[in-house]
Short mmCIF file of C-alpha atoms in Angstrom, two decimals:
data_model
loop_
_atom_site.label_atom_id
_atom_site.label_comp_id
_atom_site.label_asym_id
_atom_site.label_seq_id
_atom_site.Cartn_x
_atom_site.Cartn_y
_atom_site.Cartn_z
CA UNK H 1 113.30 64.46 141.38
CA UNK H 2 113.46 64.27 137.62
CA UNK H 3 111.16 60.90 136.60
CA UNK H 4 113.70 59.28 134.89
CA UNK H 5 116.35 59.21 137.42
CA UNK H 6 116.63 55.54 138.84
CA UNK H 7 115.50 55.09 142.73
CA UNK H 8 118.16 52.89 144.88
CA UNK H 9 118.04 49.63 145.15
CA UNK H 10 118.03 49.26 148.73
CA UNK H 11 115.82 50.94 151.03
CA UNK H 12 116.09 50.85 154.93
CA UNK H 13 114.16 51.75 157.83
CA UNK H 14 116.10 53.65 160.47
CA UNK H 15 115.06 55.48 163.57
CA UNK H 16 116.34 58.71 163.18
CA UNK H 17 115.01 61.73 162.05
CA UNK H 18 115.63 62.67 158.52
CA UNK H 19 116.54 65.93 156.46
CA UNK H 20 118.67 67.20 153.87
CA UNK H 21 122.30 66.74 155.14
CA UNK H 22 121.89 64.83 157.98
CA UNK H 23 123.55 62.08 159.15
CA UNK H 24 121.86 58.55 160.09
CA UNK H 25 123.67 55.71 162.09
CA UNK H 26 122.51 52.29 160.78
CA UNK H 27 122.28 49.09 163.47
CA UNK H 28 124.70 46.90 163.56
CA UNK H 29 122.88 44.42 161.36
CA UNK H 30 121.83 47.26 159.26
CA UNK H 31 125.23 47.96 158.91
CA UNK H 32 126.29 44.02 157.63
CA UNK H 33 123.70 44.03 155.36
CA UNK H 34 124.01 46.86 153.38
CA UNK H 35 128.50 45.62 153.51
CA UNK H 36 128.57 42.06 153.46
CA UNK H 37 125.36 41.37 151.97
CA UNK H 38 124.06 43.55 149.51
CA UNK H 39 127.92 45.05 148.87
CA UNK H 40 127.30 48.54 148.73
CA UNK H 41 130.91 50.50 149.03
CA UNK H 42 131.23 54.03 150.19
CA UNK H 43 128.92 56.20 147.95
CA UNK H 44 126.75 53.50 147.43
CA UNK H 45 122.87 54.82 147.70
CA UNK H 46 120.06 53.43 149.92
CA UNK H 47 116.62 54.54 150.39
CA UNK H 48 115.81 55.70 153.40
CA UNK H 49 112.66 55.83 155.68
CA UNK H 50 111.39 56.39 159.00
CA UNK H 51 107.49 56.54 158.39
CA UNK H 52 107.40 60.48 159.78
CA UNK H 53 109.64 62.33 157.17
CA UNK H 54 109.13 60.35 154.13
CA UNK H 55 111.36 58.71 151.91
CA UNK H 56 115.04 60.08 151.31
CA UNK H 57 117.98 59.59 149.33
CA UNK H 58 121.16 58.74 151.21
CA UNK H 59 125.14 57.83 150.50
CA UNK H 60 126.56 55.46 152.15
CA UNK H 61 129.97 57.10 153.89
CA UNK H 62 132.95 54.67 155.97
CA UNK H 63 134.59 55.72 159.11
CA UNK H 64 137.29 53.39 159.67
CA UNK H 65 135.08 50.09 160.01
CA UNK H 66 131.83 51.77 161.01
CA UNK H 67 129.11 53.02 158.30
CA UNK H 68 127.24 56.30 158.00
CA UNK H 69 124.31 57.12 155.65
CA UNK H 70 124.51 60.87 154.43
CA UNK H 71 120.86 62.08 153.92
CA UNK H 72 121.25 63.85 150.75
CA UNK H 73 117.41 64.62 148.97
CA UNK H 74 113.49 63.50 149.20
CA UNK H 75 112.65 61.00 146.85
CA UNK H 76 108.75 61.05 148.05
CA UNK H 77 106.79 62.84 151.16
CA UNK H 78 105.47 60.45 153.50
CA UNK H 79 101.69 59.72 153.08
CA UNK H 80 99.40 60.09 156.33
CA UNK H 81 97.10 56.65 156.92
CA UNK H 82 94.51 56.52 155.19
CA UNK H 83 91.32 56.75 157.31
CA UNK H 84 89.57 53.22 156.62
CA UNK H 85 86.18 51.97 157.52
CA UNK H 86 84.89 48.24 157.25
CA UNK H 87 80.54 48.26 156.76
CA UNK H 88 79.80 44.67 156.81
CA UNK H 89 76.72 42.71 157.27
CA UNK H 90 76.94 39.83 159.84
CA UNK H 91 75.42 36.70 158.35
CA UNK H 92 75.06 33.29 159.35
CA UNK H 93 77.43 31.65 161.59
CA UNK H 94 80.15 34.47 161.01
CA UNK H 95 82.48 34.92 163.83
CA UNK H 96 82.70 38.84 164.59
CA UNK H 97 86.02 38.42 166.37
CA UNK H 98 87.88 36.89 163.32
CA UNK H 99 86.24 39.71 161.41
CA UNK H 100 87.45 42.56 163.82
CA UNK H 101 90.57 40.96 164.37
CA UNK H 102 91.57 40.78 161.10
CA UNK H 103 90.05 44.33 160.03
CA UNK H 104 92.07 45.62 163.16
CA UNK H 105 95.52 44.06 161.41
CA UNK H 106 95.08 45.87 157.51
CA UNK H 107 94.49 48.86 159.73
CA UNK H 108 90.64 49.28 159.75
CA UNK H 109 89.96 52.46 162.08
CA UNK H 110 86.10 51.81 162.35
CA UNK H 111 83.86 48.67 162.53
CA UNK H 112 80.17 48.95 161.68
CA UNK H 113 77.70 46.15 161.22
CA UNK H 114 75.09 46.92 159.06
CA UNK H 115 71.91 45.42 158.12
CA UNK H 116 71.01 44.91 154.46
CA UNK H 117 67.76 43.22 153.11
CA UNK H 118 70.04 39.82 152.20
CA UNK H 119 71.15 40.04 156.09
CA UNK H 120 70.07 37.05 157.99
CA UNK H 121 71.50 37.09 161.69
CA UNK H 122 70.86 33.50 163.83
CA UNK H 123 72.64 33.73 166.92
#
């Protein structure tokens, strides 16, 4: 993709699997939002995704009073998760589970306490 062309506006998740020509059914709410909300007529472009093929130009295409999105080119590959690690040092009063749990929801794939001369542990 040439840097200067201009990415869609609208990008969507969908299920399905994409390539080069295919075909994508949005949901019905998909479907009202990309109509009645954001106005897009046939032709109109959306950005599409699925998290396993990347990201993917698409027309928008009516069939009576249903929508289609016609997968037409990659606009990026999809990038694999990175592999993160959290290395902290407990320390006073600190509450472990708040610490995992919140590690555990950015994506953190390992937790490992370590112990540091400034670490003071009272349990």
């Amino acid at each position: 993709m040439p840097v200067h062309a201009q990415r869609p506006k609208v990008r969507l998740f969908v299920a399905d699997d994409l390539a080069a020509g295919v075909s994508a059914a949005p949901r019905e709410e998909q479907a009202h939002y990309l109509t009645h909300v954001m106005r897009l007529a046939t032709g109109g472009e959306v950005a599409l995704f699925n998290g396993r093929d990347g990201e993917w130009r698409a027309s928008v295409e009516r069939e009576g009073k249903r929508i289609s999105l016609r997968v037409e080119a990659p606009l990026r590959p999809q990038e694999p998760a990175p592999d993160l690690w959290l290395l902290f040092a407990p320390i006073k009063r600190t509450r472990i589970d708040l610490v995992a749990e919140k590690a555990t929801e950015l994506g953190v794939a390992v937790l490992q306490p370590v112990l540091s001369e400034r670490t003071d542990v009272d349990r």
